[in-house]
Coordinates of C-alpha atoms in Angstrom, one line a residue:
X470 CA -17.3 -83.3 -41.5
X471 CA -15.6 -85.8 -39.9
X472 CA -14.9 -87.0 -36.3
X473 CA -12.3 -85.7 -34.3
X474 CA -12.1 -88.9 -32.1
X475 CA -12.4 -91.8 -32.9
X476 CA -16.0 -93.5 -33.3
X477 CA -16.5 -96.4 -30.1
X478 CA -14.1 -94.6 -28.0
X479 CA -14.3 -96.1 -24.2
X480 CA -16.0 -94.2 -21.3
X481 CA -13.3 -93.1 -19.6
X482 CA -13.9 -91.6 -16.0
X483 CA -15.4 -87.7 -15.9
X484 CA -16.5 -85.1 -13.6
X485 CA -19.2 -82.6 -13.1
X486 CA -19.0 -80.8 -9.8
X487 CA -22.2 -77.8 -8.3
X488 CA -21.3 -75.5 -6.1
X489 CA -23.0 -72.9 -4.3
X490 CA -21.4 -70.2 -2.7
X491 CA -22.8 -69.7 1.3
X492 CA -22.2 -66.5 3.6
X493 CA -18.6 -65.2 3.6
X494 CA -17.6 -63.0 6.3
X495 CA -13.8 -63.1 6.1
X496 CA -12.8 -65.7 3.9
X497 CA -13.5 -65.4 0.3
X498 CA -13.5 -69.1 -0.5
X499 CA -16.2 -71.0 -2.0
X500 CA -17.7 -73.6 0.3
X501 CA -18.2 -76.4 -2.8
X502 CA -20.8 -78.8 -2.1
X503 CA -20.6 -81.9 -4.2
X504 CA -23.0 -85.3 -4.8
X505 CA -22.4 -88.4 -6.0
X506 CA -25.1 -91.2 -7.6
X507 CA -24.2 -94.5 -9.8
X508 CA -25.3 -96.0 -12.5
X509 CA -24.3 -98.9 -14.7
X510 CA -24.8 -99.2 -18.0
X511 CA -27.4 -102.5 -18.8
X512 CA -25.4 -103.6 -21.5
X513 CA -21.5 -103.5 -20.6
X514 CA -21.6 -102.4 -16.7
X515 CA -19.0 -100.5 -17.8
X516 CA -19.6 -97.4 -14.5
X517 CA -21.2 -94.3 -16.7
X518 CA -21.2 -92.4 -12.9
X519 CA -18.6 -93.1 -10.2
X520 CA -17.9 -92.0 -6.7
X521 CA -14.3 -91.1 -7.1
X522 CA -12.6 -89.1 -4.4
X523 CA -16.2 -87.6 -3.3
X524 CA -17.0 -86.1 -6.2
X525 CA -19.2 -87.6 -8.5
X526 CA -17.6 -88.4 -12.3
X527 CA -20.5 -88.4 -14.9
X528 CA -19.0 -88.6 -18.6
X529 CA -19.9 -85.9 -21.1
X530 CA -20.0 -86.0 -25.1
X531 CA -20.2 -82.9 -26.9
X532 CA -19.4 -80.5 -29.3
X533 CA -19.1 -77.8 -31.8
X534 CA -20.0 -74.0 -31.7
X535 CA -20.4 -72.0 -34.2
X536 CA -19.3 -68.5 -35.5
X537 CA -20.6 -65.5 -33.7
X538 CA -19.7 -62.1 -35.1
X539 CA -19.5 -59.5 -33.0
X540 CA -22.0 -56.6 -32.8
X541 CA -22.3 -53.9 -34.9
X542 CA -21.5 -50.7 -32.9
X543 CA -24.5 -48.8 -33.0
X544 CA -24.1 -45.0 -34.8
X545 CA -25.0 -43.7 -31.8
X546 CA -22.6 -45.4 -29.7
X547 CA -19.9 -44.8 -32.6
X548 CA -19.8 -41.3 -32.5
X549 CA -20.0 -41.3 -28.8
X550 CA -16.7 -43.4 -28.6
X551 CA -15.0 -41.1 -31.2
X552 CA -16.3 -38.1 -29.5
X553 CA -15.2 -39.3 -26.3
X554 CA -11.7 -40.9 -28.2
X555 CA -11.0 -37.0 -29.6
X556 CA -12.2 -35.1 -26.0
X557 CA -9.1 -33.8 -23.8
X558 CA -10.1 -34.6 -20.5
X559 CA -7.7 -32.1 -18.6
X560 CA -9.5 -29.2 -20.7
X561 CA -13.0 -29.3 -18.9
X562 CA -13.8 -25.9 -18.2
X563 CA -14.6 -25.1 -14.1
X564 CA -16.5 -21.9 -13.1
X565 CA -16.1 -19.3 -10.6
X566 CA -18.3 -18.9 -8.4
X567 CA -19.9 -15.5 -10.0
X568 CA -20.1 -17.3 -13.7
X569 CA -22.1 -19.8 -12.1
X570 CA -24.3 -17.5 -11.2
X571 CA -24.6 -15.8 -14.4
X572 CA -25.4 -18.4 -16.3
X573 CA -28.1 -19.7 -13.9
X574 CA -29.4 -16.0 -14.0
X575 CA -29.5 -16.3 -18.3
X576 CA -31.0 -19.6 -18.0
X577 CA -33.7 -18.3 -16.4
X578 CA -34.0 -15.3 -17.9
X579 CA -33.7 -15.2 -22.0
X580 CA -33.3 -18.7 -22.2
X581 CA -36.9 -19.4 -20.6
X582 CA -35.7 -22.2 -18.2
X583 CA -38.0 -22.0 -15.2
X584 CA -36.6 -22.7 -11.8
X585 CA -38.7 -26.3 -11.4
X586 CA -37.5 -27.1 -15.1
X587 CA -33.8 -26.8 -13.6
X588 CA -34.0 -28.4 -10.2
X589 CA -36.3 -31.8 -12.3
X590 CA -33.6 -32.0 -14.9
X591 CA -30.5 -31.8 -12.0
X592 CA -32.2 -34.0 -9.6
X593 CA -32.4 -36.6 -12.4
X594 CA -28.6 -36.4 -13.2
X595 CA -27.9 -36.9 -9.8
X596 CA -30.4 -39.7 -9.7
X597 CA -28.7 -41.6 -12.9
X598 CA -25.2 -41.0 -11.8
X599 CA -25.7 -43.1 -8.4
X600 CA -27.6 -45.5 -10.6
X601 CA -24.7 -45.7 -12.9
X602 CA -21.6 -46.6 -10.1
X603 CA -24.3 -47.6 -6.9
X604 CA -26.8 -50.5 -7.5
X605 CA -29.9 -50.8 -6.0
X606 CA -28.7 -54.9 -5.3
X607 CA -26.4 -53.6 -2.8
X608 CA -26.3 -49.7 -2.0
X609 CA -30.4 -49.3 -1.7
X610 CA -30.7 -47.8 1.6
X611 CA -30.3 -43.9 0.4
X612 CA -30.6 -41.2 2.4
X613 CA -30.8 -37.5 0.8
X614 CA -29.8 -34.6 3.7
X615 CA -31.9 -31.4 1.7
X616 CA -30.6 -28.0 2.7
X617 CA -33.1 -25.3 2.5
X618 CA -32.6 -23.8 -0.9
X619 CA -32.2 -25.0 -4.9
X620 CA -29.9 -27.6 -3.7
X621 CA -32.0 -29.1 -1.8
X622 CA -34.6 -28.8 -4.4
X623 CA -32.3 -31.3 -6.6
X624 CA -31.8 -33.3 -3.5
X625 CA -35.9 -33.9 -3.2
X626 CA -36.1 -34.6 -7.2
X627 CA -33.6 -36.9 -7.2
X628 CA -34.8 -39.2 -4.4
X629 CA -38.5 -39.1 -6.0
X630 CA -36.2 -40.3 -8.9
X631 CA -34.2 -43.3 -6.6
X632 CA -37.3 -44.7 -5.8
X633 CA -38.4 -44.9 -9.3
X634 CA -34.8 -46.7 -9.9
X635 CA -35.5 -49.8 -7.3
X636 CA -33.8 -47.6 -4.3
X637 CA -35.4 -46.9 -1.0
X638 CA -35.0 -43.6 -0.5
X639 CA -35.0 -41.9 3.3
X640 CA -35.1 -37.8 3.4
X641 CA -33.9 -35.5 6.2
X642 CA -35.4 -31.7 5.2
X643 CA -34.9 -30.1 8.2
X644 CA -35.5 -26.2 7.3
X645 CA -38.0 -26.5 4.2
X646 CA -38.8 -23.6 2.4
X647 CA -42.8 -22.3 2.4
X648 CA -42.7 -21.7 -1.4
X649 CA -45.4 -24.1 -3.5
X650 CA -42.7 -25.7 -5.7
X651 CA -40.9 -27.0 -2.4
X652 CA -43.9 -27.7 -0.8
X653 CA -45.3 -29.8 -4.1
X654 CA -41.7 -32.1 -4.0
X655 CA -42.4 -33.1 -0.7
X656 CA -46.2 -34.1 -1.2
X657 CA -44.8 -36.0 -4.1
X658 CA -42.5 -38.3 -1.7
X659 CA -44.8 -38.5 1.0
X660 CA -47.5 -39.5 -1.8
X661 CA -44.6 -42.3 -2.5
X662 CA -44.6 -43.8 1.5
X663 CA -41.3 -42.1 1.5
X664 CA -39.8 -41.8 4.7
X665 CA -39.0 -38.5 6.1
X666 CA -36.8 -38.0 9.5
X667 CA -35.8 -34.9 11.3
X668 CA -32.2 -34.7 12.3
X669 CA -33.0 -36.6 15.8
X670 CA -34.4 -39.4 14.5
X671 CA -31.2 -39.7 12.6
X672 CA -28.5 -42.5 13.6
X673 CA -25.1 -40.6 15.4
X674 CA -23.3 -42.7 12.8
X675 CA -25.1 -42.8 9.3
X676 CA -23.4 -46.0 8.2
X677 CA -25.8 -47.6 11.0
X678 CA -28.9 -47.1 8.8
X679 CA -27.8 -46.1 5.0
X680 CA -26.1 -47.2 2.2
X681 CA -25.6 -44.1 0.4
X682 CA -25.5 -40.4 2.0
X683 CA -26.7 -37.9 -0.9
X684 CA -25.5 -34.2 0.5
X685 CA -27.7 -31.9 -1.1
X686 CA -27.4 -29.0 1.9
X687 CA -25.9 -26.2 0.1
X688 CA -24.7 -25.6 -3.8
X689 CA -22.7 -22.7 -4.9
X690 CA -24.2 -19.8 -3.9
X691 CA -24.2 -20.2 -0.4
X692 CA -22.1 -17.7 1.7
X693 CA -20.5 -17.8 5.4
X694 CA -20.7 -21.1 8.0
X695 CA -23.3 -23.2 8.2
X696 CA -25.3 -22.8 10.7
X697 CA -27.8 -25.4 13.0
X698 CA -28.8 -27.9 12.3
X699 CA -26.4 -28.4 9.1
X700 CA -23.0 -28.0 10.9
X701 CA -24.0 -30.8 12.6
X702 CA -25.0 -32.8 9.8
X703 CA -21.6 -31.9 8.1
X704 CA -19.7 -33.3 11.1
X705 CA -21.6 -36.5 10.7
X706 CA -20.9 -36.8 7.3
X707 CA -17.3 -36.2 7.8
X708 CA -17.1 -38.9 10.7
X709 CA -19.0 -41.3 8.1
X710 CA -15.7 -41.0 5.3
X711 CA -13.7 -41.0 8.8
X712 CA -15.1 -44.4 9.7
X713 CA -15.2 -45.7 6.5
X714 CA -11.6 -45.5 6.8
X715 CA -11.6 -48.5 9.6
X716 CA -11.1 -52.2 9.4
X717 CA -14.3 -54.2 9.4
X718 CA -16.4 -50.9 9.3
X719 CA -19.4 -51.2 6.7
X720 CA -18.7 -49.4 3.8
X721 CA -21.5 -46.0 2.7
X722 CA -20.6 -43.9 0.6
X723 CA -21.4 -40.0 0.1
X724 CA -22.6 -38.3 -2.6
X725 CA -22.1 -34.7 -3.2
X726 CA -24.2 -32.6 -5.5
X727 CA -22.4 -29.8 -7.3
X728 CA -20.3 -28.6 -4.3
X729 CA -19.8 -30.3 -1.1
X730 CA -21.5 -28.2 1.6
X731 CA -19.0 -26.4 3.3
X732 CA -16.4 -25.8 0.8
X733 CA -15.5 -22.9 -0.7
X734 CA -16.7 -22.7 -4.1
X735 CA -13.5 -22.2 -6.0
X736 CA -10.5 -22.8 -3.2
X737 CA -12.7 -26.4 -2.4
X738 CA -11.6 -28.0 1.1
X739 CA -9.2 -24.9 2.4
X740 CA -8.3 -26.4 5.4
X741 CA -8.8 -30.2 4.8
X742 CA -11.0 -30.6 7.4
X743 CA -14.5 -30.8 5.2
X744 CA -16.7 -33.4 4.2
X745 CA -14.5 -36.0 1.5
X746 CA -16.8 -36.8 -0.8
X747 CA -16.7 -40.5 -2.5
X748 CA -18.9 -38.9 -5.5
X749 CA -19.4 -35.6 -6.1
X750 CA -22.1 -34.4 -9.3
X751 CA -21.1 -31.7 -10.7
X752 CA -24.3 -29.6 -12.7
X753 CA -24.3 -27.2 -16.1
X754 CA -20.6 -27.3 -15.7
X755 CA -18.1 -28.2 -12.3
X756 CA -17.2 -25.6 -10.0
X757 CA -13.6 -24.3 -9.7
X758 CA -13.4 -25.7 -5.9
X759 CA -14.1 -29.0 -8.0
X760 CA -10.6 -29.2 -8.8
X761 CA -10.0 -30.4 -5.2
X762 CA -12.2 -33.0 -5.1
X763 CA -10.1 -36.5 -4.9
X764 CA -12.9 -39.0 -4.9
X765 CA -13.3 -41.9 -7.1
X766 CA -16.4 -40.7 -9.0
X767 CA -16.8 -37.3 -10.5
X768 CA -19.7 -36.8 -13.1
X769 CA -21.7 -34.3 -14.8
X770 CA -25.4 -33.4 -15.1
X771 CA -27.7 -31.1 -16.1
X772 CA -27.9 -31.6 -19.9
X773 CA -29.8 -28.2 -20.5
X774 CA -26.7 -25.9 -21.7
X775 CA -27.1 -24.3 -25.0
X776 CA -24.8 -23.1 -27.4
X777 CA -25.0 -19.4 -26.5
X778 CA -24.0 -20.0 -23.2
X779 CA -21.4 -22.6 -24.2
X780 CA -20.1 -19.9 -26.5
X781 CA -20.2 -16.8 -23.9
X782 CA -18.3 -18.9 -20.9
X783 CA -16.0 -20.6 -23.6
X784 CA -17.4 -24.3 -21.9
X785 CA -15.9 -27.0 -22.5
X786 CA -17.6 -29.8 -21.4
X787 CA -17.6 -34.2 -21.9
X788 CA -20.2 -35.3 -24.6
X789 CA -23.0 -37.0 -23.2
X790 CA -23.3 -40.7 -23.9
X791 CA -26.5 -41.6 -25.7
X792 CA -29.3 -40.7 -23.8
X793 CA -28.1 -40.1 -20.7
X794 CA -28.6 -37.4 -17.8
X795 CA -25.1 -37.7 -16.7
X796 CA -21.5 -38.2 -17.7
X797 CA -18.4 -39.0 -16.0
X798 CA -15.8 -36.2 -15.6
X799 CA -11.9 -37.2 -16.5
X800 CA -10.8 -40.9 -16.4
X801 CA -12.6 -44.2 -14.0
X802 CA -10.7 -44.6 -10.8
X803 CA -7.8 -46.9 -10.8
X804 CA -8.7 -50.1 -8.9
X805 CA -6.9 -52.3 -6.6
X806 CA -8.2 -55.6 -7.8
X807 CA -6.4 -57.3 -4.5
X808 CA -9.2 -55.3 -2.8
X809 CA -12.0 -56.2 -4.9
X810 CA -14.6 -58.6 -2.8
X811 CA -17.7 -59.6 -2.6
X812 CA -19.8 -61.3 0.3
X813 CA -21.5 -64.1 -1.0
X814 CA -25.3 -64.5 0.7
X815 CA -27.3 -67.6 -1.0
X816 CA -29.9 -70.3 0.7
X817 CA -28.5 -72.7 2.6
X818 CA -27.5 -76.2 -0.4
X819 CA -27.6 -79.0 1.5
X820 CA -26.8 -82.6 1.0
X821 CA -30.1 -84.3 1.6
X822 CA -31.9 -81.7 -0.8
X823 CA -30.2 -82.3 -4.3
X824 CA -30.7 -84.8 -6.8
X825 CA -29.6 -88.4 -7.0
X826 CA -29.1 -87.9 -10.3
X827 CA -26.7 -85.0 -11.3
X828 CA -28.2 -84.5 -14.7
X829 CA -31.4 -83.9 -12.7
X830 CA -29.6 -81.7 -10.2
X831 CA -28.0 -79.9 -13.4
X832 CA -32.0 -78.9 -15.2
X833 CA -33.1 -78.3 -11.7
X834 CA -30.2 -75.3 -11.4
X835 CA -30.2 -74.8 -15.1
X836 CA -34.4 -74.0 -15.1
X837 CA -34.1 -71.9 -12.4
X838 CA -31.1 -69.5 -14.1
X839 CA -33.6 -69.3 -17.1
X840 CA -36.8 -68.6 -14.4
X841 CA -34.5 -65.9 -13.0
X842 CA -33.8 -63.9 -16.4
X843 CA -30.3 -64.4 -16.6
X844 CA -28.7 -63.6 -19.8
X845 CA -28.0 -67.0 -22.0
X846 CA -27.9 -69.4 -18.6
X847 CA -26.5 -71.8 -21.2
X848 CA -23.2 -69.6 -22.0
X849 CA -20.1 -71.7 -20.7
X850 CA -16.1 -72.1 -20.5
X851 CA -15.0 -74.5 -22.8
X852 CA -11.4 -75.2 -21.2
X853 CA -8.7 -77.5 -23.8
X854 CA -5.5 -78.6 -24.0
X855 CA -3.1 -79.7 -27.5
X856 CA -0.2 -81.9 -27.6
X857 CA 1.8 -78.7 -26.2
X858 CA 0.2 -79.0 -22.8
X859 CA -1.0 -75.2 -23.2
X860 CA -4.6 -74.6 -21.8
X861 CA -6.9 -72.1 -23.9
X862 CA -10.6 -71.5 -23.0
X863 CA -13.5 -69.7 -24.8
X864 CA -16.9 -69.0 -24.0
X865 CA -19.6 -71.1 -26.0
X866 CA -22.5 -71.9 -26.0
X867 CA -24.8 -75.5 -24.3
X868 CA -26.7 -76.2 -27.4
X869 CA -28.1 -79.7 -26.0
X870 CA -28.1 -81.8 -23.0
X871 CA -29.1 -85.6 -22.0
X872 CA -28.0 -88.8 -20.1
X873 CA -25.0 -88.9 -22.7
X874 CA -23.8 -85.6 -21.6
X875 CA -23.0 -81.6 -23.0
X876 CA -23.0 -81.0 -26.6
X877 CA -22.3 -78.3 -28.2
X878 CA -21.0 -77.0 -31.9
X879 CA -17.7 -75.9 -33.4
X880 CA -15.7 -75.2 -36.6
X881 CA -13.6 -78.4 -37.2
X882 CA -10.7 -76.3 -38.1
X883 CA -10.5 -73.8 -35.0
X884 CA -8.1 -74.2 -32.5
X885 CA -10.4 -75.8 -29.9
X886 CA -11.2 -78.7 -32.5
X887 CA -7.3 -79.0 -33.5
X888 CA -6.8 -79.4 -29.8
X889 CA -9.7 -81.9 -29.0
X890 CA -8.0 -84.0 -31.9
X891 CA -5.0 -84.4 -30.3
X892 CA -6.2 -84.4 -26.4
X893 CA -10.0 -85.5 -26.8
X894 CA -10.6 -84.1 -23.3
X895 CA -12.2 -81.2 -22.4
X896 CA -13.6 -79.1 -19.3
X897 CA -16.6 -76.9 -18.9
X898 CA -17.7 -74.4 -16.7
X899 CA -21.0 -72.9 -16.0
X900 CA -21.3 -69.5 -14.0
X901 CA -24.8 -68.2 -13.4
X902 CA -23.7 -64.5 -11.6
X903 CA -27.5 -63.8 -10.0
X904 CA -27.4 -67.0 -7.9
X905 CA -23.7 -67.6 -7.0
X906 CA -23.8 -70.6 -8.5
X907 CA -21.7 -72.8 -10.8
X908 CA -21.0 -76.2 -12.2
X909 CA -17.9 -77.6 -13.3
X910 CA -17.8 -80.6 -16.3
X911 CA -14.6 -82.3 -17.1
X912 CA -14.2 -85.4 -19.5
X913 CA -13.7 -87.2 -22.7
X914 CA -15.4 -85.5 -26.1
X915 CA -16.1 -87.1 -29.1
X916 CA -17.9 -85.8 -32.1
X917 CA -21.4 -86.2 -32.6
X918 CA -23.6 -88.0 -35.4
X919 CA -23.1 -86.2 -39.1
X920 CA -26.9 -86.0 -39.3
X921 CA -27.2 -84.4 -35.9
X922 CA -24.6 -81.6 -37.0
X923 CA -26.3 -81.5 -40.5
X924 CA -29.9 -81.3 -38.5
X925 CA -28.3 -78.2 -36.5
X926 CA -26.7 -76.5 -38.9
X927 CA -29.5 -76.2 -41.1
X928 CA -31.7 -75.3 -38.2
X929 CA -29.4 -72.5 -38.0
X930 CA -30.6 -68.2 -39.2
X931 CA -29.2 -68.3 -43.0
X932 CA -26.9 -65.4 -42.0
X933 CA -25.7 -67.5 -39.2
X934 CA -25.1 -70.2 -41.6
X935 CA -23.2 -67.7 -44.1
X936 CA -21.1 -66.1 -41.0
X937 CA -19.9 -70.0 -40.2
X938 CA -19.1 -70.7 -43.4
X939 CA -17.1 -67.3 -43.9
X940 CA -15.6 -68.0 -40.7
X941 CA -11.6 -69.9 -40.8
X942 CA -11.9 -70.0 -37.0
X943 CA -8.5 -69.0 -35.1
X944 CA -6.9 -68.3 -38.3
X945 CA -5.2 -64.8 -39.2
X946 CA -7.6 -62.9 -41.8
X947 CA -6.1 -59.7 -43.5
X948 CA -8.7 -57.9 -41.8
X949 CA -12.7 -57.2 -40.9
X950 CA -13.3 -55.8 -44.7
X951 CA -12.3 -59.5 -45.9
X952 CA -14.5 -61.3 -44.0
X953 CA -17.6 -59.1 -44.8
X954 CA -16.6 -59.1 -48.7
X955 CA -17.0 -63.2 -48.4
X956 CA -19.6 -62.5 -46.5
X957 CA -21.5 -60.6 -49.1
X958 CA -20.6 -62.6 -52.0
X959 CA -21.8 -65.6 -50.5
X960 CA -25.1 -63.8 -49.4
X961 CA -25.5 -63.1 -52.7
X962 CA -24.9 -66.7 -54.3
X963 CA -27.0 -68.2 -51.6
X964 CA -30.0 -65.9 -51.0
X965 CA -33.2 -67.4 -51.7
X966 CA -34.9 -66.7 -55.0
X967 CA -38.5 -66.3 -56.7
X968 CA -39.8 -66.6 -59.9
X969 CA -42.7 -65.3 -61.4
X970 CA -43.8 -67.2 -64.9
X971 CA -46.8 -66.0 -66.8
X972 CA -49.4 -68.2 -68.2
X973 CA -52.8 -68.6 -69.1
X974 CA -55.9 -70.3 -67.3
X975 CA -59.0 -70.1 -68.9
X976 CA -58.5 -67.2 -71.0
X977 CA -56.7 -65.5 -68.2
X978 CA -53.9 -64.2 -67.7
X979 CA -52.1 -65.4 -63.9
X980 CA -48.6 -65.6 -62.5
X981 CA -46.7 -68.9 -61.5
X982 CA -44.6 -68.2 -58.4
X983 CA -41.8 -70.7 -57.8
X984 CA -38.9 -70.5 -55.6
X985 CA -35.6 -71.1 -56.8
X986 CA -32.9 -73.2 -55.1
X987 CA -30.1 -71.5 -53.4

C-alpha cells in the first residue's frame, strides 16, 4: 500500500466545529456553539490549533475504511417482503356488520376462543400499533376513553400493555361493567399506580393533558346514539382533530379501535360530522365503514383468524410481519417533508463549561454517546472532493483518535481514496441523534504508517479480511453472485488448517496436532 499524499506534507489550517442544538420554538436553526484553544508545536511553532474566524481550526490525519457487506436478509424477513411484494393492497376484504358478528360468534363457539383470550390478544395489537407510529420519547401521555362493553375491554388491555411499553397510561371508564373479567382489568391497572379519571376530572380540551386519545367507547356492535356520558366524550374528541387543525395548537392524536364510536359500521362518518380519527386499528378483519376512514395510519390486529374462517368469509387479509400483533393496512401516508420538524430540547452548552482543548471536548461528547447506548457513536460522514470539484460523502467508521487527529481505513482504489489523491482534503461529520449533538471536522489527510494499516488489518475478523480483499470498491461488479463466488474461493484458499501426524512415544501410539499456514 502506498500513500496517497505525499509523506511530510505541511499542516495546513483545519477545523473541527461542536454544536448543540438548544430549545426551538419557531425557528428550526441550530444555535452552534463553537471554542477555540492554541497550541504550538515545540519543535517548528508551526500553529497545530488556530483561532480563525471564531472557530477553532485543529488539523486532522486520517484514513481508510474497510469493506462492509450488507446484511443478510433474514428468512423470516425475506418471505415477509415477498409476501408483502405479491399482496394487492386494494383487495383487503371489509365486513359487514352481521359477518362480524358471526365470526366473533364461531370464534367463541367451535373455535374455543374465550372472550378474555380475544379482548388480551386485541388490546395487544392496539398496544403495538401506537408503539409502532407513536413513541413513548414524545407521545407518552396516553389516555384510553373505555366504553362499557368488549371495546372497552380492549381499551383496558391495551393500556396495561402501554405501560409495559415505557407509556404513561391515564384511563377514563366511566360506565364499567360488574362482570369479574372487567372487574379483574381494572384491579390489574390500579395494581400498576395507573391513573383512573371520571369524565369531570377530564380537561375540556384533551390536548391540555395527553398525547395520545385511544377511543375504545364502542366497536361494531353497538346500535342507536350514544348516550351520556359518551356523546360528550365524542364531542371532545371531535373538537381535539378540530383544534389540531390550528396554528401553534399542540399536536395529539386519536386512536380508534376497530370502528370510531359513532359511525355507522358499514356507511362510516354518514354525515361528516364524527370523530376523524388520525389512527384507526382495525381487529380479525376491518369493518366496511372502514372504507371511510382518511387518516394517516390504518392497521390491523388480532392475529387469531384461522383458516376455516378465512375460508368461510373469503378474507383476505395483509401477512403479518414477523412476530408482530399488528400490521399496517394499504400503503404509509404520503409526507410533506417541508412540514417535517422537530423541537430540539437539550441542557443549556455554555462557553465557560467546555474544554480548552477540543480533542478533550471531543472524548468528553464522544464517552458520553457510548454511556448513552447509541448505536456505533463512532459512525461518521466522510465528505470529498476530485479534481472535478464534485462532492460525494459516505458513512464510515472513527477507528482511532489522538492529538494528530481522525483516522480511519479505506480501499486505496475506491472513489474516496482516488479523490483524496487528487484533493488531499476531507470533511467529517459526527451526528449522535439521542443528544442533538454533532461535530463537524474539516482538513488535510494523509495516509497513515504501512505497519499501522498492516497492524489493523490483521487485527481485522478473517471474514472481514476476505470481504476487503474481494471488495474493488466503487467499481461496477457483474453482480452480488460474483462477489460471493471470490468470496468463497478465497475462504477456501485461506481458511486455517490442522494436521494430525501419528507417532510413537514410549510404545504409544499419540497424535501430533500442527496448524498449517493459510
Amino acid at each position: 500500500m502506498r500513500s496517497l499524499v505525499p509523506k511530510g506534507s505541511s499542516r495546513s489550517m483545519t477545523c473541527l466545529c461542536l454544536t448543540h442544538s438548544l430549545t426551538q420554538t419557531h425557528s428550526h436553526n441550530l444555535l452552534a456553539t463553537t471554542f477555540s484553544s492554541s497550541l504550538y508545536n515545540s519543535n517548528n511553532r508551526n500553529p497545530l490549533f488556530q483561532l480563525f474566524s471564531g472557530i477553532l481550526r485543529p488539523r486532522i490525519r486520517a484514513f481508510s475504511t474497510d469493506f462492509r457487506s450488507a446484511p443478510t436478509p433474514t428468512a423470516s424477513s425475506s418471505a415477509f417482503a415477498q409476501s408483502m411484494a405479491n399482496f394487492d393492497a386494494d383487495s383487503v376484504t371489509y365486513l359487514k356488520q352481521r359477518d362480524a358478528a358471526e365470526i366473533d360468534e364461531t370464534l367463541m363457539g367451535p373455535l374455543g376462543f374465550s372472550v378474555d383470550q380475544l379482548m388480551e390478544l386485541a388490546g395487544l395489537s392496539v398496544a403495538t400499533s401506537i408503539s409502532e407510529v407513536y413513541k413513548p420519547s414524545e407521545y407518552s401521555r396516553v389516555l384510553t376513553i373505555c366504553g362499557p362493553g368488549n371495546n372497552g375491554g380492549d381499551g383496558l388491555v391495551a393500556a396495561r400493555h402501554l405501560h409495559h411499553f415505557g407509556y404513561k397510561p391515564f384511563v377514563c371508564y366511566p360506565k364499567r361493567t360488574p362482570k369479574p373479567l372487567y372487574a379483574g382489568l381494572v384491579t390489574q391497572l390500579e395494581a400498576l399506580s395507573i391513573p383512573f379519571f371520571s369524565v369531570e376530572e377530564l380537561p375540556s380540551d384533551l390536548s391540555n393533558g395527553f398525547d395520545v386519545v385511544i377511543d375504545a367507547m364502542f366497536g361494531f356492535s353497538f346500535h342507536g346514539s350514544p348516550r351520556p356520558p359518551f356523546d360528550d366524550l365524542i364531542q371532545r374528541l371531535v373538537s381535539l382533530h378540530n383544534n389540531n387543525n390550528q396554528i401553534g395548537q399542540k399536536r395529539s392524536v386519536i386512536v380508534s379501535v376497530d370502528i370510531p364510536s359513532g359511525w355507522h359500521v358499514e356507511e362510516g362518518d354518514v354525515d361528516g360530522t364524527g370523530i376523524k380519527p388520525d389512527m384507526l386499528v382495525s381487529l380479525t378483519a376491518p369493518k366496511l365503514g372502514a372504507k371511510k376512514f382518511g387518516g394517516p395510519h390504518h392497521f390491523l390486529g388480532g392475529r387469531f383468524v384461522p383458516p376455516a374462517i378465512a375460508e368461510k368469509y373469503k378474507l383476505i387479509l395483509p401477512p403479518y410481519p414477523g412476530t408482530s400483533m399488528c400490521v399496517r393496512i394499504g400503503k404509509p401516508p404520503r409526507i410533506d417533508i417541508s412540514a417535517l420538524r422537530e423541537n430540539y430540547i437539550s441542557p443549556e452548552f455554555l462557553e465557560e463549561q467546555v474544554e480548552a482543548d477540543p480533542f478533550n471536548q471531543f472524548h468528553k461528547w464522544f464517552n458520553d454517546a457510548l454511556a448513552a447506548g447509541l448505536k456505533e457513536p463512532n459512525a461518521m460522514s466522510l465528505s470529498t472532493v476530485g479534481k472535478d470539484g464534485k462532492p460525494s460523502s459516505r458513512m464510515v467508521l472513527l477507528k482511532g483518535l489522538d492529538k494528530e487527529g481522525f483516522v480511519w481505513y479505506t480501499n486505496y482504489e475506491s472513489q474516496k481514496a482516488r479523490e483524496l489523491s487528487e484533493n488531499p482534503r476531507a470533511s467529517l461529520l459526527f451526528y449522535w441523534d439521542g443528544l442533538n449533538r454533532q461535530v463537524r471536522v474539516e482538513g488535510p489527510v494523509q495516509k497513515v504508517s504501512d505497519e499501522e494499516s498492516e497492524q489493523y488489518f490483521h487485527s481485522r475478523p478473517r471474514g472481514s479480511q476476505i470481504g476487503a480483499i474481494v471488495s474493488k470498491q466503487s467499481t461496477v461488479v457483474p453482480g452480488r453472485h460474483v462477489l460471493y463466488q471470490e468470496y468463497k474461493e478465497l475462504e477456501e484458499k485461506y481458511s486455517d488448517g490442522l494436521q494430525y501426524t501419528p507417532h510413537e512415544i514410549n510404545g504409544q501410539r499419540l497424535w501430533k496436532v500442527d496448524r498449517l499456514a493459510p
